[in-house]
Short mmCIF file of C-alpha atoms and ligand atoms in Angstrom, two decimals:
data_model
loop_
_atom_site.label_atom_id
_atom_site.label_comp_id
_atom_site.label_asym_id
_atom_site.label_seq_id
_atom_site.Cartn_x
_atom_site.Cartn_y
_atom_site.Cartn_z
CA MET A 2 -38.21 -41.92 -73.08
CA ILE A 3 -38.76 -43.10 -69.61
CA TYR A 4 -40.44 -41.50 -66.37
CA PHE A 5 -39.63 -42.03 -63.52
CA LYS A 6 -35.71 -41.83 -63.76
CA LYS A 7 -35.93 -43.62 -60.00
CA PRO A 8 -38.04 -46.61 -59.11
CA ILE A 9 -40.78 -46.56 -57.73
CA TYR A 10 -41.75 -49.30 -55.72
CA VAL A 11 -45.27 -50.52 -53.69
CA THR A 12 -44.18 -48.96 -50.86
CA ARG A 13 -41.69 -47.46 -48.46
CA PRO A 14 -41.31 -47.62 -45.18
CA LEU A 15 -42.76 -44.38 -42.91
CA LEU A 16 -40.06 -43.10 -40.93
CA PRO A 17 -40.41 -40.59 -38.06
CA ASP A 18 -37.80 -37.87 -37.86
CA LEU A 19 -34.25 -39.29 -37.00
CA THR A 20 -33.27 -36.91 -33.89
CA LYS A 21 -37.55 -38.41 -32.14
CA TYR A 22 -36.14 -41.57 -32.82
CA VAL A 23 -32.97 -40.67 -31.29
CA VAL A 24 -34.70 -39.19 -28.28
CA LYS A 25 -36.23 -42.89 -27.08
CA LEU A 26 -32.99 -44.34 -28.06
CA GLU A 27 -31.10 -42.25 -25.07
CA GLU A 28 -34.06 -42.98 -22.38
CA ILE A 29 -32.58 -46.90 -23.38
CA TRP A 30 -28.48 -46.06 -23.03
CA ASN A 31 -29.50 -44.56 -19.48
CA GLU A 32 -32.02 -47.35 -18.81
CA LYS A 33 -29.30 -50.48 -19.74
CA TYR A 34 -32.04 -51.72 -20.26
CA LEU A 35 -33.00 -53.98 -24.18
CA THR A 36 -35.14 -56.06 -23.82
CA ASN A 37 -37.35 -58.50 -22.24
CA ASN A 38 -41.17 -55.77 -21.15
CA GLY A 39 -38.85 -52.77 -20.79
CA ASN A 40 -40.97 -49.38 -20.57
CA GLN A 41 -40.63 -48.54 -23.96
CA HIS A 42 -42.52 -52.13 -24.73
CA LYS A 43 -45.19 -51.25 -21.87
CA LEU A 44 -45.60 -48.23 -23.54
CA LEU A 45 -46.28 -49.28 -26.83
CA GLU A 46 -48.16 -51.93 -25.37
CA LYS A 47 -50.90 -49.19 -23.80
CA GLU A 48 -51.11 -46.97 -26.88
CA LEU A 49 -51.23 -49.64 -28.97
CA LYS A 50 -53.69 -50.75 -26.75
CA ARG A 51 -56.54 -47.90 -27.32
CA HIS A 52 -55.08 -46.87 -31.06
CA LEU A 53 -56.51 -50.71 -32.23
CA ASN A 54 -59.75 -50.28 -29.77
CA VAL A 55 -58.81 -53.99 -28.43
CA PRO A 56 -59.02 -54.84 -24.20
CA TYR A 57 -55.77 -57.20 -24.91
CA LEU A 58 -52.71 -57.18 -26.36
CA SER A 59 -48.93 -58.40 -27.48
CA LEU A 60 -46.35 -58.00 -28.64
CA PHE A 61 -43.78 -60.02 -30.75
CA ASN A 62 -40.68 -59.96 -32.50
CA ASN A 63 -42.51 -60.47 -35.67
CA GLY A 64 -46.05 -60.96 -36.57
CA THR A 65 -45.79 -64.95 -38.10
CA ILE A 66 -44.57 -65.53 -34.48
CA ALA A 67 -47.31 -63.84 -32.62
CA LEU A 68 -49.49 -66.32 -35.34
CA MET A 69 -47.44 -69.39 -33.85
CA ILE A 70 -48.43 -68.53 -30.75
CA ALA A 71 -52.29 -68.07 -31.66
CA VAL A 72 -52.32 -70.80 -32.37
CA GLN A 73 -50.15 -72.68 -29.73
CA SER A 74 -52.32 -70.87 -27.09
CA LEU A 75 -55.93 -72.02 -27.86
CA ARG A 76 -54.93 -75.64 -28.01
CA LEU A 77 -55.49 -75.69 -31.99
CA ALA A 78 -54.74 -79.83 -33.59
CA GLY A 79 -56.21 -81.40 -36.44
CA GLU A 80 -57.63 -79.06 -39.25
CA VAL A 81 -57.66 -75.47 -39.65
CA ILE A 82 -60.08 -74.43 -42.58
CA THR A 83 -58.26 -71.05 -43.95
CA THR A 84 -57.33 -69.22 -47.32
CA PRO A 85 -55.33 -70.09 -50.53
CA PHE A 86 -54.92 -66.17 -51.05
CA THR A 87 -52.66 -65.27 -48.42
CA PHE A 88 -48.85 -64.62 -47.94
CA PRO A 89 -47.02 -67.62 -46.91
CA ALA A 90 -46.47 -67.07 -43.06
CA THR A 91 -50.35 -68.18 -42.71
CA PRO A 92 -50.36 -71.75 -43.87
CA HIS A 93 -46.81 -72.28 -42.31
CA VAL A 94 -48.37 -71.04 -39.10
CA LEU A 95 -51.04 -74.22 -39.41
CA ALA A 96 -47.91 -76.57 -40.55
CA TRP A 97 -45.32 -75.65 -37.78
CA ASN A 98 -48.33 -76.53 -35.33
CA GLY A 99 -48.24 -80.09 -36.91
CA ILE A 100 -52.55 -78.96 -38.10
CA LYS A 101 -53.49 -79.44 -41.80
CA PRO A 102 -54.14 -76.38 -43.48
CA VAL A 103 -57.28 -76.91 -45.30
CA PHE A 104 -57.99 -74.90 -48.56
CA CYS A 105 -61.67 -73.08 -48.35
CA ASP A 106 -62.22 -70.71 -51.43
CA ILE A 107 -62.47 -67.57 -51.83
CA ASP A 108 -65.67 -64.47 -52.03
CA ILE A 109 -64.81 -62.74 -55.18
CA THR A 110 -66.00 -59.21 -54.23
CA THR A 111 -64.06 -59.05 -50.83
CA LEU A 112 -61.07 -61.66 -51.50
CA ASN A 113 -61.44 -62.88 -47.90
CA ILE A 114 -62.43 -66.73 -47.17
CA ASN A 115 -66.49 -67.73 -48.77
CA ALA A 116 -68.09 -67.57 -46.00
CA ASP A 117 -70.97 -69.15 -47.41
CA ILE A 118 -68.31 -72.68 -48.47
CA ILE A 119 -67.06 -72.91 -44.73
CA GLU A 120 -69.25 -75.30 -42.78
CA SER A 121 -69.05 -77.83 -46.29
CA MET A 122 -65.61 -77.95 -45.44
CA ILE A 123 -65.79 -78.90 -41.82
CA THR A 124 -64.82 -82.44 -40.90
CA PRO A 125 -64.83 -83.69 -37.15
CA GLN A 126 -61.03 -83.29 -37.35
CA THR A 127 -61.72 -78.80 -37.58
CA THR A 128 -60.82 -76.73 -34.76
CA ALA A 129 -60.43 -73.74 -35.85
CA ILE A 130 -61.32 -70.89 -39.04
CA LEU A 131 -58.33 -69.31 -40.19
CA GLY A 132 -59.26 -66.05 -41.64
CA VAL A 133 -57.11 -63.43 -43.55
CA HIS A 134 -58.27 -59.53 -43.69
CA VAL A 135 -56.99 -59.51 -47.57
CA PHE A 136 -55.90 -56.04 -48.68
CA GLY A 137 -57.74 -54.10 -45.22
CA ASN A 138 -61.37 -56.55 -46.80
CA PRO A 139 -62.59 -57.72 -43.24
CA CYS A 140 -63.93 -60.86 -43.74
CA ASP A 141 -68.04 -61.86 -43.08
CA VAL A 142 -66.57 -61.40 -39.28
CA HIS A 143 -70.68 -62.26 -38.26
CA LYS A 144 -70.97 -65.00 -40.47
CA ILE A 145 -68.10 -66.74 -39.42
CA GLN A 146 -69.01 -66.27 -35.73
CA GLU A 147 -72.38 -67.85 -35.90
CA ILE A 148 -70.62 -71.04 -37.79
CA ALA A 149 -67.99 -70.85 -34.99
CA ASN A 150 -70.43 -71.52 -32.52
CA ARG A 151 -72.30 -73.41 -33.77
CA TYR A 152 -69.54 -76.24 -34.68
CA GLY A 153 -67.56 -75.23 -31.31
CA LEU A 154 -64.75 -73.87 -33.58
CA ARG A 155 -61.77 -71.13 -32.20
CA VAL A 156 -61.64 -68.47 -34.25
CA ILE A 157 -58.58 -66.66 -35.12
CA TYR A 158 -57.41 -63.70 -37.48
CA ASP A 159 -54.53 -62.51 -39.60
CA ALA A 160 -54.91 -58.89 -39.13
CA ALA A 161 -51.18 -58.16 -40.99
CA HIS A 162 -53.19 -55.86 -43.89
CA ALA A 163 -56.07 -54.23 -40.74
CA PHE A 164 -54.30 -52.14 -38.67
CA GLY A 165 -56.86 -49.35 -37.15
CA MET A 166 -59.52 -50.98 -39.16
CA LYS A 167 -63.13 -50.86 -37.61
CA ILE A 168 -66.02 -52.58 -38.27
CA ASN A 169 -69.48 -50.51 -36.72
CA ASN A 170 -66.53 -48.70 -34.53
CA ARG A 171 -65.28 -51.64 -32.72
CA GLY A 172 -61.76 -51.98 -33.14
CA ILE A 173 -60.99 -55.24 -35.52
CA GLY A 174 -59.07 -56.95 -33.57
CA THR A 175 -62.23 -57.52 -31.41
CA TYR A 176 -63.68 -60.19 -33.57
CA GLY A 177 -62.91 -63.89 -32.83
CA ASP A 178 -61.00 -65.29 -30.43
CA ILE A 179 -57.40 -63.64 -31.65
CA SER A 180 -56.67 -61.56 -34.06
CA MET A 181 -52.60 -61.38 -35.05
CA PHE A 182 -51.06 -57.91 -36.99
CA SER A 183 -47.71 -57.72 -38.49
CA PHE A 184 -45.50 -54.41 -37.75
CA HIS A 185 -42.94 -55.86 -40.76
CA ALA A 186 -41.22 -52.87 -42.27
CA THR A 187 -43.59 -52.96 -45.17
CA LYS A 188 -46.59 -52.26 -43.47
CA LEU A 189 -48.47 -48.82 -42.81
CA PHE A 190 -47.29 -48.70 -38.60
CA HIS A 191 -44.37 -50.90 -37.92
CA THR A 192 -41.37 -51.74 -35.70
CA ALA A 193 -39.01 -52.66 -38.48
CA GLU A 194 -39.65 -55.84 -37.67
CA GLY A 195 -42.83 -57.05 -35.47
CA GLY A 196 -46.16 -57.74 -34.21
CA ALA A 197 -49.35 -58.80 -32.01
CA LEU A 198 -51.94 -60.39 -30.51
CA ALA A 199 -54.64 -58.70 -29.56
CA TYR A 200 -57.28 -60.90 -27.35
CA ASN A 201 -61.13 -59.89 -25.41
CA ASP A 202 -60.25 -62.89 -22.87
CA VAL A 203 -58.27 -62.05 -19.66
CA TYR A 204 -57.18 -65.53 -19.06
CA LEU A 205 -55.54 -65.40 -22.82
CA LYS A 206 -53.14 -62.91 -21.33
CA ASP A 207 -50.95 -64.76 -18.67
CA ARG A 208 -51.19 -67.54 -20.97
CA ILE A 209 -49.91 -65.64 -24.73
CA ASP A 210 -47.18 -63.79 -22.38
CA TYR A 211 -45.90 -67.68 -21.23
CA LEU A 212 -45.50 -68.64 -24.29
CA LYS A 213 -43.31 -65.47 -26.19
CA ASN A 214 -41.33 -65.62 -23.44
CA PHE A 215 -39.81 -69.74 -23.43
CA GLY A 216 -43.01 -70.54 -20.49
CA ILE A 217 -40.86 -68.76 -17.67
CA LYS A 218 -43.68 -67.46 -14.99
CA ASN A 219 -40.47 -66.55 -12.20
CA GLU A 220 -37.01 -67.16 -11.51
CA GLU A 221 -38.03 -70.54 -9.97
CA GLU A 222 -41.33 -72.03 -12.83
CA VAL A 223 -41.45 -72.63 -16.11
CA VAL A 224 -44.96 -73.05 -16.52
CA MET A 225 -45.35 -74.24 -20.70
CA PRO A 226 -42.67 -74.86 -23.48
CA GLY A 227 -43.11 -71.91 -24.73
CA ILE A 228 -40.97 -69.77 -27.21
CA ASN A 229 -38.77 -66.23 -27.78
CA GLY A 230 -41.07 -63.99 -29.86
CA LYS A 231 -40.00 -60.81 -26.84
CA MET A 232 -40.65 -57.07 -28.78
CA ASN A 233 -36.80 -55.87 -28.11
CA GLU A 234 -36.78 -52.02 -26.67
CA LEU A 235 -34.93 -50.22 -29.68
CA GLN A 236 -38.36 -52.49 -31.66
CA ALA A 237 -40.48 -51.20 -29.21
CA ALA A 238 -39.54 -47.31 -29.67
CA LEU A 239 -39.63 -46.76 -32.89
CA GLY A 240 -42.74 -47.80 -32.97
CA LEU A 241 -43.34 -45.29 -30.75
CA SER A 242 -42.22 -42.89 -33.08
CA VAL A 243 -43.72 -44.42 -35.93
CA LEU A 244 -47.33 -44.29 -34.66
CA GLU A 245 -47.04 -40.92 -34.29
CA TYR A 246 -46.96 -39.95 -37.52
CA VAL A 247 -49.65 -43.01 -38.67
CA GLU A 248 -52.37 -40.69 -38.54
CA ASP A 249 -50.96 -38.10 -40.75
CA GLU A 250 -49.64 -40.64 -43.36
CA ILE A 251 -53.53 -42.28 -43.65
CA SER A 252 -54.65 -38.83 -44.23
CA LYS A 253 -51.99 -38.39 -47.34
CA ARG A 254 -52.58 -41.62 -48.79
CA THR A 255 -56.52 -41.12 -48.63
CA VAL A 256 -56.09 -38.75 -51.18
CA LEU A 257 -53.96 -40.62 -53.07
CA PHE A 258 -56.90 -43.43 -53.16
CA ASP A 259 -59.02 -41.30 -54.47
CA THR A 260 -56.98 -39.95 -57.23
CA TYR A 261 -56.60 -44.16 -58.31
CA LYS A 262 -60.17 -44.07 -57.69
CA ARG A 263 -61.07 -40.87 -59.72
CA LEU A 264 -58.44 -42.27 -63.14
CA LEU A 265 -59.28 -45.94 -62.85
CA SER A 266 -62.41 -47.03 -61.64
CA GLU A 267 -64.15 -46.13 -64.22
CA VAL A 268 -61.67 -48.26 -67.39
CA GLU A 269 -62.94 -51.27 -68.27
CA GLY A 270 -62.04 -54.91 -66.81
CA ILE A 271 -60.26 -52.67 -64.30
CA THR A 272 -62.17 -52.91 -60.56
CA ILE A 273 -59.70 -51.51 -57.50
CA CYS A 274 -60.61 -54.35 -54.94
CA SER A 275 -58.35 -52.11 -51.32
CA ASN A 276 -61.06 -50.45 -49.16
CA MET A 277 -64.30 -52.06 -50.68
CA SER A 278 -67.33 -50.35 -49.42
CA CYS A 279 -69.87 -53.39 -50.63
CA TYR A 280 -70.19 -53.86 -46.33
CA PRO A 281 -73.50 -53.74 -44.88
CA ASP A 282 -71.57 -52.52 -41.74
CA GLU A 283 -69.42 -49.43 -41.20
CA ILE A 284 -66.27 -50.03 -42.03
CA VAL A 285 -62.81 -47.14 -41.28
CA HIS A 286 -60.41 -49.41 -43.32
CA SER A 287 -56.64 -49.53 -42.97
CA TYR A 288 -54.92 -48.32 -46.11
CA GLN A 289 -52.14 -50.18 -46.04
CA TYR A 290 -53.02 -51.38 -50.07
CA LEU A 291 -53.89 -50.26 -53.40
CA VAL A 292 -54.51 -53.60 -55.09
CA ILE A 293 -56.25 -53.87 -58.64
CA LYS A 294 -57.95 -56.11 -60.38
CA ILE A 295 -57.20 -57.03 -65.05
CA ASP A 296 -60.07 -58.60 -66.50
CA LYS A 297 -58.22 -59.40 -69.27
CA GLU A 298 -61.50 -59.85 -71.80
CA LEU A 299 -62.90 -56.48 -70.80
CA PHE A 300 -59.55 -54.66 -70.30
CA GLY A 301 -58.29 -56.36 -73.54
CA CYS A 302 -54.53 -57.30 -72.23
CA THR A 303 -53.27 -59.33 -68.70
CA ARG A 304 -52.60 -59.30 -65.87
CA ASP A 305 -49.22 -60.38 -66.02
CA TYR A 306 -49.18 -57.48 -69.56
CA VAL A 307 -49.74 -54.47 -67.80
CA TYR A 308 -46.98 -55.98 -64.76
CA ALA A 309 -44.06 -56.21 -67.53
CA GLN A 310 -44.62 -52.92 -69.07
CA LEU A 311 -44.84 -50.86 -65.62
CA ARG A 312 -41.42 -52.82 -64.90
CA ASN A 313 -39.79 -51.50 -68.59
CA ASN A 314 -40.99 -47.97 -67.08
CA ASN A 315 -39.85 -48.62 -63.70
CA VAL A 316 -42.67 -49.01 -61.56
CA PHE A 317 -42.72 -52.35 -59.55
CA THR A 318 -46.27 -53.36 -58.66
CA ARG A 319 -46.69 -57.00 -56.52
CA LYS A 320 -48.57 -59.79 -58.19
CA TYR A 321 -50.11 -60.40 -54.40
CA PHE A 322 -50.92 -63.17 -54.06
CA TYR A 323 -49.40 -65.24 -56.47
CA PRO A 324 -48.92 -68.35 -56.14
CA LEU A 325 -51.90 -69.30 -54.28
CA CYS A 326 -50.68 -71.56 -50.89
CA SER A 327 -52.66 -74.51 -52.25
CA ASP A 328 -49.82 -74.54 -55.33
CA TYR A 329 -46.58 -74.27 -53.24
CA PRO A 330 -44.75 -77.94 -53.39
CA CYS A 331 -45.65 -78.53 -49.75
CA TYR A 332 -49.57 -78.09 -50.08
CA LYS A 333 -50.35 -79.20 -53.00
CA HIS A 334 -50.95 -82.88 -53.01
CA ILE A 335 -53.57 -81.49 -50.16
CA ILE A 336 -57.51 -82.58 -51.72
CA THR A 337 -58.53 -78.59 -50.57
CA ALA A 338 -55.78 -77.36 -52.37
CA SER A 339 -56.83 -78.75 -55.76
CA ALA A 340 -58.03 -75.61 -58.38
CA SER A 341 -61.11 -77.90 -58.62
CA ASN A 342 -61.58 -76.75 -55.06
CA LEU A 343 -60.45 -73.22 -55.43
CA PRO A 344 -61.63 -72.01 -58.44
CA ILE A 345 -62.54 -68.20 -57.61
CA ALA A 346 -59.26 -68.28 -55.97
CA ASN A 347 -57.53 -69.56 -59.39
CA THR A 348 -58.96 -66.64 -61.50
CA ILE A 349 -57.90 -64.00 -59.47
CA VAL A 350 -54.48 -64.65 -58.71
CA LYS A 351 -54.30 -64.05 -62.87
CA GLU A 352 -55.64 -61.29 -62.56
CA VAL A 353 -54.98 -58.79 -58.64
CA LEU A 354 -52.26 -55.96 -58.79
CA CYS A 355 -50.86 -53.83 -55.90
CA LEU A 356 -50.19 -50.22 -56.91
CA PRO A 357 -47.44 -48.15 -55.59
CA PHE A 358 -49.13 -46.56 -52.80
CA TYR A 359 -47.12 -45.02 -50.13
CA GLY A 360 -48.14 -41.30 -48.29
CA ASP A 361 -44.44 -40.06 -50.00
CA LEU A 362 -45.43 -40.46 -53.80
CA THR A 363 -46.93 -37.40 -55.33
CA ILE A 364 -50.70 -36.63 -57.03
CA ASN A 365 -48.77 -36.10 -60.32
CA ASP A 366 -47.21 -39.76 -59.92
CA VAL A 367 -50.21 -41.39 -59.32
CA GLU A 368 -52.06 -39.61 -62.39
CA VAL A 369 -48.53 -40.51 -64.18
CA ILE A 370 -48.84 -44.22 -63.03
CA CYS A 371 -52.54 -44.26 -63.74
CA ASN A 372 -51.74 -43.44 -67.66
CA MET A 373 -48.99 -45.50 -67.50
CA ILE A 374 -51.81 -48.06 -67.16
CA ARG A 375 -54.92 -46.89 -69.57
CA SER A 376 -52.72 -46.93 -72.12
CA TYR A 377 -52.42 -50.81 -71.87
CA ARG A 378 -55.71 -50.75 -72.79
CA ASN A 379 -56.24 -53.26 -76.04
CA SER A 380 -53.24 -53.92 -75.95
CA GLY A 381 -53.30 -57.52 -76.52
CA PHE A 382 -52.80 -60.61 -74.76
CA SER A 383 -49.23 -60.81 -74.66
CA LYS A 384 -47.45 -62.49 -71.80
C1 PLP B 18 -46.53 -59.77 -43.64
C2 PLP B 18 -47.77 -60.31 -43.50
C3 PLP B 18 -47.21 -61.72 -42.68
C4 PLP B 18 -45.77 -61.77 -41.73
O1 PLP B 18 -46.23 -61.33 -41.02
P1 PLP B 18 -44.28 -60.85 -40.12
O2 PLP B 18 -44.61 -59.67 -39.37
O3 PLP B 18 -43.53 -60.87 -41.30
O4 PLP B 18 -43.72 -61.98 -40.14
C5 PLP B 18 -48.50 -62.88 -41.69
N1 PLP B 18 -49.77 -62.38 -43.19
C6 PLP B 18 -50.45 -61.47 -43.95
C7 PLP B 18 -50.86 -62.00 -44.51
C8 PLP B 18 -49.36 -60.34 -44.06
O5 PLP B 18 -49.48 -59.90 -45.27
#
């Protein structure tokens, strides 16, 4: 008998009360102004700057274009050191900028780029380090900055999983030169599609804002080859409505996280790898994902078996980030993409599983899912 009558997915978009959104749509209709830095856009930019604790912020139509423009704004070229354990957008943005991604292995605990290896990957062509705060675990921002300073490199963070995170009470977006946030529907805070860049340098503001609007400075001047990366008023209004619900969503997820932790963290062979507490710094977490790692020897069955069994029971988990970016046909020829250069990433990618995690799940749902997982222990190595 299948317990869940309807499929349970990894996430569901956080939707505001529709009447709240309609009020904002009426404002837009009255203004007859749909895009190009309108009132909703200005207000969302201001609210997010406050929420993310960052001095400068620019909004975008999605996170990938935002990251493209981050790379353009710093005039990066040659090689950029990054992680193979991420969403395709991260290395693709480098490729679209004519830059060679150099894959660096990951840390076995945080699953982020291993700062102790970065230095050995630097060549005369290296211009930057592109880290990803995977599953809301921050990269080793202090060590990465120290290496960047020593070699004169830029630092960009893909902070798509790190909305609202803080390190030692500082917004995560204030580390490195530029951080990218994604506001895709599957992210904790979203604008259906959308994104932002956060940065500390006031001189980047003009350049980034020109780049996202065709390089247009005014009616008579186009100052650089820009692209169209603008967030429109309907997206911004949705963001303003969703933002009001974020705090409540996080408190619901905190309870669910604690339930997962209570039922899974003691199980031999299972490690919870989101919201890690392995840092010397004080971390405020994003509560965006609930990810576990399954050690097939200790747990007595593989990640793929757990994935398939849950699926048979209407629970649709995700194997983020399988396959590794270094295994895509477009990157596997790169020397640093070889499995021998990335032993930890190649092990981890067979072990991680992203479990259902969103405010509308009940504690009982989580208990049922955890009990299913626990029942698979020692059920063999079937694929
Ligand atoms: C979601 C995501 C992106 C892409 O963001 P979009 O807004 O969908 O373009 C990039 N990197 C990571 C790690 C992501 O999870």
